Amino acid sequence: MSGQTPRILAIGAAVQDVFLSHSDEFKPVSEKSVHEQFMKLELGAKADVNNIDFSTGGGATNAAVTFARQGLHSMFMGTIGHDPAGAAVLTDLDNEGVDTTHVSYSQRYNTGYSVLLLAPSGERTILTYRGASTHYDAKFFDLTNVDVDWLYVSSMAGSMETLHAIFEQAKKKGIKIFFNPGKGELAHIGKLKALLEDVDVLSVNREEMQQIVEGEELEELGRHAMHYVPVAIVSDGPNGVLATDGKTIVRGGMYEDVRVIDRTGAGDAFGSGFLSEWAQEKSLKEAIVLASANSTSVVTKIGAKAGILHHHSKLHDMLLHEKEF
Ligand SMILES: Nc1ncnc2c1ncn2[C@@H]1O[C@H](COP(=O)(O)OP(=O)(O)OP(=O)(O)O)[C@@H](O)[C@H]1O
Ligand SMILES: [Mg+2]
């Protein structure tokens, strides 16, 4: 595959995200302590909002857009409904040059849909209908006619049997697996650990890794993850990241101290940025730089896709330490 453009299939959720912001009614109200904040919307009242952003999300469609913008062959496989939100998802992916021939339609559920109420502080309250992005049917995830080098698998809302079937097909075909499990998968920790046997790269945040292996510090967590997977990445929001392939350990700091406007999609941009480089056989360091730059850019814009970097975007250096495992 060396030298050829990698082919990546992103599998998982597709949703429409509608952001409402710039409203006097979205001011956070504190009760008891600053950690308990509420948005109080008076029943029966009409709250004016002065800004609306339509975007699409879902971990897999966000990742697919990174791969496409980075110039890779990008495909998306997931389930939507026959509705305007599903049409919005397809339009976004088509405009980005993502191959959508493996999209399936739910007969029972509508496309996942979220309304995000953004407070002036950047905090948000989310109303979410998960719909088709939580009800997966294994028959829609057939890899027979799929010709790719990598799968990027994001959360499938804890559909462990479907994930198992996908991973088994991938391994038979020699397809590598990048896995970014979510809450749904972490709720089935035994089954999740069994799935890791087939995983080539595991990417999770610090709290998630702590549910999989013992440990406090990123390095300890990364080392312990080597019992399950050949490559592990642990991110810790603005505190940086650690990645290891069992030979070297790379610790990265913050890429840039930016003003966070909306952190939706940070994790997706991080994982997909990493895989864009890793699938091209770049180093751990290079992969971490694009992962960090991509996610940092995404948090400065409303929506999970607006800030995703193009392959011509100029990157700068970041603080990285590499040592032997
Ligand atoms: N406040 C921030 N400032 C700058 N960069 C950030 C910030 N928050 C996140 N990032 C970037 O996004 C990356 C991923 O963030 P994080 O570790 O929070 O992932 P996550 O918890 O999986 O995110 P998600 O909730 O989207 O799944 C970080 O490594 C960092 O590069
Ligand atoms: Mg995440």
GROMACS .gro file of C-alpha atoms and ligand atoms in nm:
model
  357
    1MET     CA    1   0.000   0.000   0.000
    2SER     CA    2   0.303   0.221   0.051
    3GLY     CA    3   0.298   0.520  -0.183
    4GLN     CA    4  -0.067   0.468  -0.281
    5THR     CA    5  -0.349   0.684  -0.155
    6PRO     CA    6  -0.506   0.501   0.141
    7ARG     CA    7  -0.870   0.399   0.121
    8ILE     CA    8  -1.061   0.442   0.448
    9LEU     CA    9  -1.418   0.347   0.539
   10ALA     CA   10  -1.564   0.537   0.836
   11ILE     CA   11  -1.837   0.343   1.017
   12GLY     CA   12  -2.078   0.479   1.275
   13ALA     CA   13  -2.320   0.760   1.347
   14ALA     CA   14  -2.459   1.023   1.111
   15VAL     CA   15  -2.674   1.302   1.256
   16GLN     CA   16  -2.786   1.655   1.188
   17ASP     CA   17  -2.678   1.915   1.442
   18VAL     CA   18  -2.861   2.245   1.462
   19PHE     CA   19  -2.693   2.508   1.677
   20LEU     CA   20  -2.895   2.792   1.827
   21SER     CA   21  -2.691   3.071   1.980
   22HIS     CA   22  -2.681   3.441   2.062
   23SER     CA   23  -2.984   3.437   2.286
   24ASP     CA   24  -3.037   3.634   2.607
   25GLU     CA   25  -3.236   3.337   2.733
   26PHE     CA   26  -2.936   3.102   2.716
   27LYS     CA   27  -2.748   3.270   3.001
   28PRO     CA   28  -2.629   3.006   3.247
   29VAL     CA   29  -2.799   3.026   3.587
   30SER     CA   30  -2.608   2.887   3.885
   31GLU     CA   31  -2.775   2.692   4.159
   32LYS     CA   32  -2.581   2.595   4.472
   33SER     CA   33  -2.240   2.601   4.302
   34VAL     CA   34  -2.081   2.709   3.975
   35HIS     CA   35  -2.058   2.343   3.880
   36GLU     CA   36  -2.434   2.318   3.869
   37GLN     CA   37  -2.545   2.548   3.598
   38PHE     CA   38  -2.878   2.554   3.421
   39MET     CA   39  -3.040   2.716   3.126
   40LYS     CA   40  -3.384   2.820   3.243
   41LEU     CA   41  -3.640   2.834   2.968
   42GLU     CA   42  -3.972   2.956   3.094
   43LEU     CA   43  -4.258   2.727   3.010
   44GLY     CA   44  -4.502   2.893   2.772
   45ALA     CA   45  -4.258   3.168   2.680
   46LYS     CA   46  -4.094   3.222   2.343
   47ALA     CA   47  -3.718   3.268   2.361
   48ASP     CA   48  -3.559   3.461   2.074
   49VAL     CA   49  -3.236   3.331   1.928
   50ASN     CA   50  -3.031   3.546   1.692
   51ASN     CA   51  -2.808   3.288   1.529
   52ILE     CA   52  -2.862   2.947   1.376
   53ASP     CA   53  -2.603   2.711   1.224
   54PHE     CA   54  -2.704   2.397   1.039
   55SER     CA   55  -2.439   2.131   1.038
   56THR     CA   56  -2.410   1.757   1.031
   57GLY     CA   57  -2.229   1.536   1.273
   58GLY     CA   58  -2.192   1.185   1.402
   59GLY     CA   59  -1.842   1.057   1.466
   60ALA     CA   60  -1.810   0.862   1.143
   61THR     CA   61  -1.927   1.136   0.907
   62ASN     CA   62  -1.696   1.384   1.080
   63ALA     CA   63  -1.403   1.146   1.038
   64ALA     CA   64  -1.494   1.077   0.674
   65VAL     CA   65  -1.474   1.450   0.603
   66THR     CA   66  -1.124   1.468   0.754
   67PHE     CA   67  -1.008   1.183   0.529
   68ALA     CA   68  -1.159   1.348   0.222
   69ARG     CA   69  -1.013   1.692   0.301
   70GLN     CA   70  -0.676   1.526   0.357
   71GLY     CA   71  -0.691   1.389   0.004
   72LEU     CA   72  -0.755   1.022   0.092
   73HIS     CA   73  -1.021   0.794  -0.059
   74SER     CA   74  -1.299   0.834   0.195
   75MET     CA   75  -1.615   0.631   0.238
   76PHE     CA   76  -1.893   0.635   0.494
   77MET     CA   77  -2.109   0.343   0.611
   78GLY     CA   78  -2.397   0.408   0.848
   79THR     CA   79  -2.772   0.431   0.883
   80ILE     CA   80  -2.998   0.731   0.829
   81GLY     CA   81  -3.373   0.778   0.792
   82HIS     CA   82  -3.580   0.893   0.493
   83ASP     CA   83  -3.607   1.253   0.611
   84PRO     CA   84  -3.463   1.604   0.568
   85ALA     CA   85  -3.187   1.538   0.827
   86GLY     CA   86  -3.074   1.231   0.632
   87ALA     CA   87  -3.075   1.435   0.313
   88ALA     CA   88  -2.861   1.701   0.485
   89VAL     CA   89  -2.608   1.436   0.590
   90LEU     CA   90  -2.582   1.301   0.234
   91THR     CA   91  -2.553   1.649   0.082
   92ASP     CA   92  -2.265   1.737   0.317
   93LEU     CA   93  -2.083   1.412   0.242
   94ASP     CA   94  -2.139   1.446  -0.135
   95ASN     CA   95  -2.009   1.803  -0.130
   96GLU     CA   96  -1.697   1.683   0.051
   97GLY     CA   97  -1.632   1.402  -0.196
   98VAL     CA   98  -1.708   1.121   0.050
   99ASP     CA   99  -1.836   0.799  -0.111
  100THR     CA  100  -2.184   0.728   0.029
  101THR     CA  101  -2.272   0.413  -0.164
  102HIS     CA  102  -2.266   0.209   0.160
  103VAL     CA  103  -2.526   0.419   0.343
  104SER     CA  104  -2.834   0.229   0.461
  105TYR     CA  105  -3.185   0.352   0.544
  106SER     CA  106  -3.380   0.265   0.856
  107GLN     CA  107  -3.744   0.180   0.792
  108ARG     CA  108  -3.838   0.252   1.154
  109TYR     CA  109  -3.631   0.540   1.276
  110ASN     CA  110  -3.555   0.893   1.168
  111THR     CA  111  -3.203   1.025   1.127
  112GLY     CA  112  -3.034   1.125   1.451
  113TYR     CA  113  -3.099   1.494   1.523
  114SER     CA  114  -2.965   1.729   1.786
  115VAL     CA  115  -3.052   2.084   1.883
  116LEU     CA  116  -2.761   2.246   2.063
  117LEU     CA  117  -2.830   2.553   2.274
  118LEU     CA  118  -2.501   2.745   2.301
  119ALA     CA  119  -2.454   2.975   2.598
  120PRO     CA  120  -2.228   3.281   2.555
  121SER     CA  121  -1.963   3.100   2.765
  122GLY     CA  122  -1.928   2.823   2.505
  123GLU     CA  123  -2.108   2.576   2.733
  124ARG     CA  124  -2.411   2.411   2.580
  125THR     CA  125  -2.724   2.212   2.649
  126ILE     CA  126  -2.808   1.946   2.392
  127LEU     CA  127  -3.149   1.803   2.306
  128THR     CA  128  -3.089   1.486   2.112
  129TYR     CA  129  -3.294   1.232   1.922
  130ARG     CA  130  -3.061   0.941   1.851
  131GLY     CA  131  -3.291   0.747   1.619
  132ALA     CA  132  -3.125   0.559   1.334
  133SER     CA  133  -2.781   0.620   1.484
  134THR     CA  134  -2.856   0.394   1.780
  135HIS     CA  135  -3.038   0.110   1.609
  136TYR     CA  136  -2.797  -0.083   1.394
  137ASP     CA  137  -2.880  -0.386   1.187
  138ALA     CA  138  -2.578  -0.611   1.119
  139LYS     CA  139  -2.705  -0.690   0.768
  140PHE     CA  140  -2.637  -0.328   0.664
  141PHE     CA  141  -2.269  -0.364   0.757
  142ASP     CA  142  -2.159  -0.610   0.493
  143LEU     CA  143  -1.797  -0.560   0.384
  144THR     CA  144  -1.815  -0.809   0.093
  145ASN     CA  145  -1.796  -0.538  -0.173
  146VAL     CA  146  -1.582  -0.300   0.026
  147ASP     CA  147  -1.224  -0.251  -0.089
  148VAL     CA  148  -1.038  -0.048   0.172
  149ASP     CA  149  -0.710  -0.046   0.367
  150TRP     CA  150  -0.856   0.082   0.693
  151LEU     CA  151  -1.180   0.098   0.887
  152TYR     CA  152  -1.229   0.398   1.115
  153VAL     CA  153  -1.488   0.273   1.360
  154SER     CA  154  -1.648   0.525   1.593
  155SER     CA  155  -1.919   0.460   1.847
  156MET     CA  156  -2.210   0.241   1.737
  157ALA     CA  157  -2.413   0.305   2.050
  158GLY     CA  158  -2.312  -0.023   2.212
  159SER     CA  159  -2.423  -0.253   1.927
  160MET     CA  160  -2.156  -0.505   2.025
  161GLU     CA  161  -2.281  -0.787   1.801
  162THR     CA  162  -2.277  -0.564   1.494
  163LEU     CA  163  -1.927  -0.444   1.584
  164HIS     CA  164  -1.812  -0.800   1.630
  165ALA     CA  165  -1.950  -0.897   1.287
  166ILE     CA  166  -1.780  -0.595   1.125
  167PHE     CA  167  -1.443  -0.666   1.290
  168GLU     CA  168  -1.454  -1.033   1.192
  169GLN     CA  169  -1.519  -0.950   0.826
  170ALA     CA  170  -1.243  -0.687   0.829
  171LYS     CA  171  -0.985  -0.927   0.970
  172LYS     CA  172  -1.071  -1.193   0.712
  173LYS     CA  173  -1.012  -0.935   0.439
  174GLY     CA  174  -0.689  -0.802   0.591
  175ILE     CA  175  -0.842  -0.459   0.660
  176LYS     CA  176  -0.685  -0.270   0.951
  177ILE     CA  177  -0.905  -0.127   1.225
  178PHE     CA  178  -0.885   0.211   1.400
  179PHE     CA  179  -1.133   0.213   1.689
  180ASN     CA  180  -1.269   0.507   1.887
  181PRO     CA  181  -1.531   0.346   2.113
  182GLY     CA  182  -1.784   0.562   2.294
  183LYS     CA  183  -2.004   0.544   2.602
  184GLY     CA  184  -2.223   0.271   2.452
  185GLU     CA  185  -1.928   0.037   2.400
  186LEU     CA  186  -1.765   0.121   2.735
  187ALA     CA  187  -2.086   0.009   2.905
  188HIS     CA  188  -2.001  -0.345   2.783
  189ILE     CA  189  -1.642  -0.354   2.900
  190GLY     CA  190  -1.596  -0.733   2.876
  191LYS     CA  191  -1.722  -0.746   2.517
  192LEU     CA  192  -1.522  -0.434   2.434
  193LYS     CA  193  -1.199  -0.593   2.556
  194ALA     CA  194  -1.272  -0.901   2.345
  195LEU     CA  195  -1.312  -0.677   2.038
  196LEU     CA  196  -0.975  -0.513   2.100
  197GLU     CA  197  -0.801  -0.832   1.987
  198ASP     CA  198  -0.878  -0.729   1.626
  199VAL     CA  199  -0.795  -0.360   1.669
  200ASP     CA  200  -0.480  -0.206   1.520
  201VAL     CA  201  -0.513   0.141   1.671
  202LEU     CA  202  -0.720   0.229   1.980
  203SER     CA  203  -0.793   0.597   2.041
  204VAL     CA  204  -0.976   0.717   2.351
  205ASN     CA  205  -0.964   1.002   2.600
  206ARG     CA  206  -0.813   0.966   2.945
  207GLU     CA  207  -1.135   0.890   3.134
  208GLU     CA  208  -1.231   0.630   2.874
  209MET     CA  209  -0.891   0.459   2.890
  210GLN     CA  210  -0.927   0.445   3.268
  211GLN     CA  211  -1.235   0.228   3.216
  212ILE     CA  212  -1.033  -0.014   3.002
  213VAL     CA  213  -0.703  -0.034   3.194
  214GLU     CA  214  -0.572   0.068   3.536
  215GLY     CA  215  -0.378   0.390   3.568
  216GLU     CA  216  -0.374   0.762   3.640
  217GLU     CA  217  -0.112   0.920   3.417
  218LEU     CA  218  -0.128   0.912   3.037
  219GLU     CA  219   0.198   0.718   3.013
  220GLU     CA  220   0.086   0.450   3.254
  221LEU     CA  221  -0.243   0.418   3.067
  222GLY     CA  222  -0.069   0.397   2.730
  223ARG     CA  223   0.170   0.128   2.857
  224HIS     CA  224  -0.114  -0.080   2.999
  225ALA     CA  225  -0.310  -0.051   2.674
  226MET     CA  226  -0.025  -0.238   2.500
  227HIS     CA  227  -0.166  -0.556   2.659
  228TYR     CA  228  -0.463  -0.520   2.425
  229VAL     CA  229  -0.360  -0.333   2.108
  230PRO     CA  230  -0.042  -0.262   1.907
  231VAL     CA  231  -0.099   0.116   1.897
  232ALA     CA  232  -0.279   0.326   2.159
  233ILE     CA  233  -0.357   0.695   2.181
  234VAL     CA  234  -0.485   0.869   2.492
  235SER     CA  235  -0.604   1.230   2.464
  236ASP     CA  236  -0.666   1.461   2.756
  237GLY     CA  237  -0.840   1.770   2.617
  238PRO     CA  238  -0.627   2.082   2.645
  239ASN     CA  239  -0.373   1.894   2.861
  240GLY     CA  240  -0.225   1.709   2.567
  241VAL     CA  241  -0.192   1.358   2.440
  242LEU     CA  242   0.014   1.039   2.451
  243ALA     CA  243   0.060   0.779   2.179
  244THR     CA  244   0.262   0.460   2.177
  245ASP     CA  245   0.326   0.173   1.940
  246GLY     CA  246   0.510  -0.036   2.198
  247LYS     CA  247   0.846   0.080   2.059
  248THR     CA  248   0.837   0.450   2.136
  249ILE     CA  249   0.618   0.670   2.349
  250VAL     CA  250   0.530   1.018   2.225
  251ARG     CA  251   0.390   1.278   2.463
  252GLY     CA  252   0.242   1.592   2.312
  253GLY     CA  253   0.135   1.917   2.470
  254MET     CA  254  -0.128   2.162   2.356
  255TYR     CA  255  -0.109   2.245   1.985
  256GLU     CA  256  -0.235   2.598   2.035
  257ASP     CA  257  -0.408   2.782   2.316
  258VAL     CA  258  -0.726   2.877   2.133
  259ARG     CA  259  -1.056   3.024   2.241
  260VAL     CA  260  -1.300   2.733   2.240
  261ILE     CA  261  -1.623   2.824   2.061
  262ASP     CA  262  -1.776   2.476   2.040
  263ARG     CA  263  -1.595   2.154   2.130
  264THR     CA  264  -1.835   1.926   1.935
  265GLY     CA  265  -1.629   1.689   1.720
  266ALA     CA  266  -1.294   1.746   1.895
  267GLY     CA  267  -1.240   1.374   1.953
  268ASP     CA  268  -1.345   1.283   1.597
  269ALA     CA  269  -1.110   1.540   1.445
  270PHE     CA  270  -0.832   1.411   1.665
  271GLY     CA  271  -0.874   1.043   1.577
  272SER     CA  272  -0.930   1.100   1.207
  273GLY     CA  273  -0.639   1.344   1.189
  274PHE     CA  274  -0.418   1.077   1.344
  275LEU     CA  275  -0.532   0.805   1.104
  276SER     CA  276  -0.494   1.031   0.797
  277GLU     CA  277  -0.120   1.034   0.865
  278TRP     CA  278  -0.082   0.686   1.015
  279ALA     CA  279  -0.253   0.523   0.715
  280GLN     CA  280   0.012   0.692   0.498
  281GLU     CA  281   0.281   0.530   0.710
  282LYS     CA  282   0.388   0.856   0.870
  283SER     CA  283   0.547   0.856   1.216
  284LEU     CA  284   0.363   0.870   1.549
  285LYS     CA  285   0.490   1.226   1.586
  286GLU     CA  286   0.357   1.337   1.249
  287ALA     CA  287   0.024   1.168   1.319
  288ILE     CA  288  -0.006   1.345   1.654
  289VAL     CA  289   0.065   1.684   1.498
  290LEU     CA  290  -0.220   1.651   1.245
  291ALA     CA  291  -0.452   1.501   1.509
  292SER     CA  292  -0.385   1.792   1.743
  293ALA     CA  293  -0.396   2.062   1.475
  294ASN     CA  294  -0.721   1.924   1.332
  295SER     CA  295  -0.899   1.900   1.667
  296THR     CA  296  -0.774   2.239   1.783
  297SER     CA  297  -0.908   2.394   1.464
  298VAL     CA  298  -1.246   2.221   1.506
  299VAL     CA  299  -1.307   2.361   1.856
  300THR     CA  300  -1.271   2.719   1.728
  301LYS     CA  301  -1.577   2.687   1.501
  302ILE     CA  302  -1.943   2.605   1.554
  303GLY     CA  303  -2.018   2.251   1.436
  304ALA     CA  304  -1.809   1.937   1.412
  305LYS     CA  305  -1.699   1.978   1.050
  306ALA     CA  306  -1.644   2.348   0.985
  307GLY     CA  307  -1.291   2.357   1.127
  308ILE     CA  308  -1.161   2.032   0.972
  309LEU     CA  309  -0.827   2.100   0.802
  310HIS     CA  310  -0.747   2.055   0.433
  311HIS     CA  311  -0.425   1.889   0.325
  312HIS     CA  312  -0.284   2.222   0.213
  313SER     CA  313  -0.346   2.381   0.558
  314LYS     CA  314  -0.020   2.499   0.706
  315LEU     CA  315   0.077   2.322   1.030
  316HIS     CA  316   0.323   2.449   1.288
  317ASP     CA  317   0.543   2.261   1.532
  318MET     CA  318   0.418   2.159   1.873
  319LEU     CA  319   0.581   2.042   2.194
  320LEU     CA  320   0.653   1.670   2.154
  321HIS     CA  321   0.873   1.435   2.357
  322GLU     CA  322   0.967   1.096   2.224
  323LYS     CA  323   1.133   0.819   2.422
  324GLU     CA  324   1.189   0.447   2.402
  325PHE     CA  325   0.911   0.229   2.536
  326LIG     N1  326  -0.996   2.336   2.519
  326LIG     C1  327  -0.919   2.292   2.419
  326LIG     N2  328  -0.821   2.370   2.368
  326LIG     C2  329  -0.743   2.324   2.268
  326LIG     N3  330  -0.753   2.202   2.213
  326LIG     C3  331  -0.848   2.121   2.261
  326LIG     C4  332  -0.935   2.160   2.366
  326LIG     N4  333  -1.019   2.057   2.392
  326LIG     C5  334  -0.984   1.958   2.306
  326LIG     N5  335  -0.883   1.997   2.227
  326LIG     C6  336  -0.817   1.915   2.123
  326LIG     O1  337  -0.901   1.804   2.094
  326LIG     C7  338  -0.832   1.681   2.124
  326LIG     C8  339  -0.931   1.579   2.172
  326LIG     O2  340  -0.996   1.628   2.286
  326LIG     P1  341  -1.039   1.535   2.408
  326LIG     O3  342  -0.919   1.470   2.467
  326LIG     O4  343  -1.124   1.617   2.495
  326LIG     O5  344  -1.120   1.421   2.331
  326LIG     P2  345  -1.262   1.357   2.358
  326LIG     O6  346  -1.294   1.368   2.504
  326LIG     O7  347  -1.259   1.221   2.298
  326LIG     O8  348  -1.357   1.451   2.275
  326LIG     P3  349  -1.508   1.421   2.233
  326LIG     O9  350  -1.589   1.468   2.348
  326LIG    O10  351  -1.526   1.504   2.109
  326LIG    O11  352  -1.519   1.274   2.207
  326LIG     C9  353  -0.723   1.720   2.223
  326LIG    O12  354  -0.616   1.630   2.219
  326LIG    C10  355  -0.686   1.860   2.176
  326LIG    O13  356  -0.595   1.853   2.067
  327MG      MG  357  -1.422   1.094   2.223
   0.00000   0.00000   0.00000
